[in-house]
PDB file of C-alpha atoms in Angstrom:
ATOM      1  CA  MET A   1     119.885   4.188 357.258  1.00  0.00           C
ATOM      2  CA  ALA A   2     123.206   3.815 355.471  1.00  0.00           C
ATOM      3  CA  LEU A   3     121.976   0.840 353.457  1.00  0.00           C
ATOM      4  CA  LEU A   4     118.533   2.201 352.587  1.00  0.00           C
ATOM      5  CA  THR A   5     117.584   3.545 349.197  1.00  0.00           C
ATOM      6  CA  THR A   6     117.055   7.270 348.783  1.00  0.00           C
ATOM      7  CA  ASP A   7     113.293   6.736 348.527  1.00  0.00           C
ATOM      8  CA  ALA A   8     113.253   4.714 351.751  1.00  0.00           C
ATOM      9  CA  LYS A   9     115.292   7.351 353.610  1.00  0.00           C
ATOM     10  CA  ASP A  10     113.042  10.122 352.347  1.00  0.00           C
ATOM     11  CA  ALA A  11     109.937   8.140 353.346  1.00  0.00           C
ATOM     12  CA  LEU A  12     111.310   7.678 356.873  1.00  0.00           C
ATOM     13  CA  LEU A  13     112.102  11.380 357.219  1.00  0.00           C
ATOM     14  CA  LEU A  14     108.634  12.353 355.991  1.00  0.00           C
ATOM     15  CA  ALA A  15     106.994   9.791 358.292  1.00  0.00           C
ATOM     16  CA  ALA A  16     108.953  11.192 361.248  1.00  0.00           C
ATOM     17  CA  ALA A  17     107.785  14.710 360.359  1.00  0.00           C
ATOM     18  CA  ASP A  18     104.170  13.556 360.118  1.00  0.00           C
ATOM     19  CA  ALA A  19     104.413  11.630 363.401  1.00  0.00           C
ATOM     20  CA  LEU A  20     105.874  14.666 365.149  1.00  0.00           C
ATOM     21  CA  VAL A  21     103.015  16.885 363.997  1.00  0.00           C
ATOM     22  CA  ALA A  22     100.416  14.219 364.848  1.00  0.00           C
ATOM     23  CA  ALA A  23     101.833  13.822 368.363  1.00  0.00           C
ATOM     24  CA  ALA A  24     102.095  17.585 368.928  1.00  0.00           C
ATOM     25  CA  PRO A  25      99.293  17.735 371.548  1.00  0.00           C
ATOM     26  CA  GLN A  26     100.960  15.063 373.697  1.00  0.00           C
ATOM     27  CA  ILE A  27     104.406  16.577 373.177  1.00  0.00           C
ATOM     28  CA  LEU A  28     103.172  20.038 374.163  1.00  0.00           C
ATOM     29  CA  GLU A  29     101.457  18.647 377.256  1.00  0.00           C
ATOM     30  CA  ALA A  30     104.638  16.877 378.391  1.00  0.00           C
ATOM     31  CA  ASN A  31     106.713  19.954 377.561  1.00  0.00           C
ATOM     32  CA  ALA A  32     104.411  22.149 379.662  1.00  0.00           C
ATOM     33  CA  ARG A  33     105.013  19.838 382.644  1.00  0.00           C
ATOM     34  CA  ASP A  34     108.777  20.013 382.039  1.00  0.00           C
ATOM     35  CA  ILE A  35     108.678  23.817 381.841  1.00  0.00           C
ATOM     36  CA  ALA A  36     106.630  24.066 385.047  1.00  0.00           C
ATOM     37  CA  GLU A  37     109.068  21.779 386.865  1.00  0.00           C
ATOM     38  CA  GLN A  38     112.105  23.697 385.643  1.00  0.00           C
ATOM     39  CA  SER A  39     110.490  27.019 386.489  1.00  0.00           C
ATOM     40  CA  ALA A  40     109.769  25.802 390.022  1.00  0.00           C
ATOM     41  CA  GLU A  41     113.439  24.831 390.336  1.00  0.00           C
ATOM     42  CA  GLY A  42     114.473  28.372 389.456  1.00  0.00           C
ATOM     43  CA  THR A  43     115.639  27.851 385.895  1.00  0.00           C
ATOM     44  CA  GLY A  44     116.189  31.188 384.151  1.00  0.00           C
ATOM     45  CA  GLU A  45     113.810  32.523 381.512  1.00  0.00           C
ATOM     46  CA  ALA A  46     116.388  32.250 378.715  1.00  0.00           C
ATOM     47  CA  MET A  47     116.827  28.525 379.381  1.00  0.00           C
ATOM     48  CA  LEU A  48     113.076  28.037 379.749  1.00  0.00           C
ATOM     49  CA  ASP A  49     112.586  29.641 376.352  1.00  0.00           C
ATOM     50  CA  ARG A  50     115.089  27.217 374.797  1.00  0.00           C
ATOM     51  CA  LEU A  51     113.248  24.306 376.395  1.00  0.00           C
ATOM     52  CA  ARG A  52     109.756  25.562 375.525  1.00  0.00           C
ATOM     53  CA  LEU A  53     107.994  23.990 372.574  1.00  0.00           C
ATOM     54  CA  THR A  54     105.103  25.573 370.697  1.00  0.00           C
ATOM     55  CA  VAL A  55     103.046  24.438 367.744  1.00  0.00           C
ATOM     56  CA  GLU A  56     105.171  26.737 365.585  1.00  0.00           C
ATOM     57  CA  ARG A  57     108.413  25.243 366.887  1.00  0.00           C
ATOM     58  CA  ILE A  58     107.171  21.698 366.345  1.00  0.00           C
ATOM     59  CA  ASP A  59     106.084  22.660 362.832  1.00  0.00           C
ATOM     60  CA  GLY A  60     109.565  24.113 362.287  1.00  0.00           C
ATOM     61  CA  ILE A  61     111.233  20.905 363.431  1.00  0.00           C
ATOM     62  CA  ALA A  62     108.949  18.858 361.167  1.00  0.00           C
ATOM     63  CA  GLY A  63     109.664  21.299 358.344  1.00  0.00           C
ATOM     64  CA  GLY A  64     113.378  20.721 358.840  1.00  0.00           C
ATOM     65  CA  LEU A  65     112.852  16.984 358.377  1.00  0.00           C
ATOM     66  CA  ARG A  66     110.857  17.641 355.211  1.00  0.00           C
ATOM     67  CA  GLN A  67     113.600  19.922 353.888  1.00  0.00           C
ATOM     68  CA  VAL A  68     116.208  17.206 354.401  1.00  0.00           C
ATOM     69  CA  ALA A  69     113.959  14.698 352.592  1.00  0.00           C
ATOM     70  CA  ALA A  70     113.755  17.102 349.638  1.00  0.00           C
ATOM     71  CA  LEU A  71     117.549  17.376 349.336  1.00  0.00           C
ATOM     72  CA  PRO A  72     119.454  15.201 346.874  1.00  0.00           C
ATOM     73  CA  ASP A  73     120.967  12.136 348.532  1.00  0.00           C
ATOM     74  CA  PRO A  74     124.747  12.625 348.657  1.00  0.00           C
ATOM     75  CA  VAL A  75     125.504   8.970 349.480  1.00  0.00           C
ATOM     76  CA  GLY A  76     127.408   7.321 346.660  1.00  0.00           C
ATOM     77  CA  THR A  77     128.175  10.590 344.885  1.00  0.00           C
ATOM     78  CA  VAL A  78     131.627  10.612 343.312  1.00  0.00           C
ATOM     79  CA  THR A  79     133.126  13.991 344.178  1.00  0.00           C
ATOM     80  CA  ARG A  80     136.339  13.529 342.228  1.00  0.00           C
ATOM     81  CA  GLY A  81     138.449  10.852 340.705  1.00  0.00           C
ATOM     82  CA  GLY A  82     140.899   9.949 338.042  1.00  0.00           C
ATOM     83  CA  VAL A  83     143.247   7.367 336.645  1.00  0.00           C
ATOM     84  CA  ARG A  84     146.872   7.239 337.739  1.00  0.00           C
ATOM     85  CA  PRO A  85     149.629   6.742 335.138  1.00  0.00           C
ATOM     86  CA  ASN A  86     149.842   3.078 336.176  1.00  0.00           C
ATOM     87  CA  GLY A  87     146.115   2.555 335.421  1.00  0.00           C
ATOM     88  CA  LEU A  88     144.949   2.642 339.043  1.00  0.00           C
ATOM     89  CA  GLN A  89     141.523   4.248 339.256  1.00  0.00           C
ATOM     90  CA  LEU A  90     140.922   6.485 342.261  1.00  0.00           C
ATOM     91  CA  ARG A  91     137.566   7.905 343.329  1.00  0.00           C
ATOM     92  CA  GLN A  92     136.420  10.001 346.238  1.00  0.00           C
ATOM     93  CA  VAL A  93     132.910   8.802 347.091  1.00  0.00           C
ATOM     94  CA  ARG A  94     130.570  10.216 349.731  1.00  0.00           C
ATOM     95  CA  VAL A  95     129.638   7.644 352.356  1.00  0.00           C
ATOM     96  CA  PRO A  96     127.572   7.907 355.544  1.00  0.00           C
ATOM     97  CA  LEU A  97     129.564   8.197 358.755  1.00  0.00           C
ATOM     98  CA  GLY A  98     126.646   8.360 361.160  1.00  0.00           C
ATOM     99  CA  VAL A  99     126.582  10.668 364.139  1.00  0.00           C
ATOM    100  CA  VAL A 100     130.088  11.583 365.194  1.00  0.00           C
ATOM    101  CA  GLY A 101     129.068  13.598 368.236  1.00  0.00           C
ATOM    102  CA  MET A 102     126.256  15.751 369.524  1.00  0.00           C
ATOM    103  CA  ILE A 103     126.032  18.258 372.353  1.00  0.00           C
ATOM    104  CA  TYR A 104     122.681  19.046 373.923  1.00  0.00           C
ATOM    105  CA  GLU A 105     122.277  22.433 375.521  1.00  0.00           C
ATOM    106  CA  GLY A 106     118.629  22.324 376.460  1.00  0.00           C
ATOM    107  CA  ARG A 107     117.090  22.556 373.005  1.00  0.00           C
ATOM    108  CA  PRO A 108     114.493  19.926 372.018  1.00  0.00           C
ATOM    109  CA  ASN A 109     115.196  20.368 368.303  1.00  0.00           C
ATOM    110  CA  VAL A 110     118.862  19.292 368.487  1.00  0.00           C
ATOM    111  CA  THR A 111     118.170  15.663 367.576  1.00  0.00           C
ATOM    112  CA  VAL A 112     116.372  16.596 364.374  1.00  0.00           C
ATOM    113  CA  ASP A 113     118.895  19.300 363.500  1.00  0.00           C
ATOM    114  CA  ALA A 114     121.691  16.742 363.677  1.00  0.00           C
TER     115      ALA A 114
END
């Protein structure tokens, strides 16, 4: 996504949000099977709650994607700069780094939050 225009990035984020909501019935069905399996294995209620998806939680995840799409695109923004006495122009420009690292702790929304 680093080379995409702002409009293209926003369109992808909005499409992902729409796809998530559209697939909610299938996601909830698969999640219910996962919860039942984990419950049968003795997983504690606190962990089950973190794993459990609901329509509201899926809507919240999709809403998070929509919120990111509504933000100004920071890529290419010059945060500071100047000209040195010798004429050298310096600029600090925001660039995408990608995902540096992510830790999952049993929460389905972590991917979108990142």
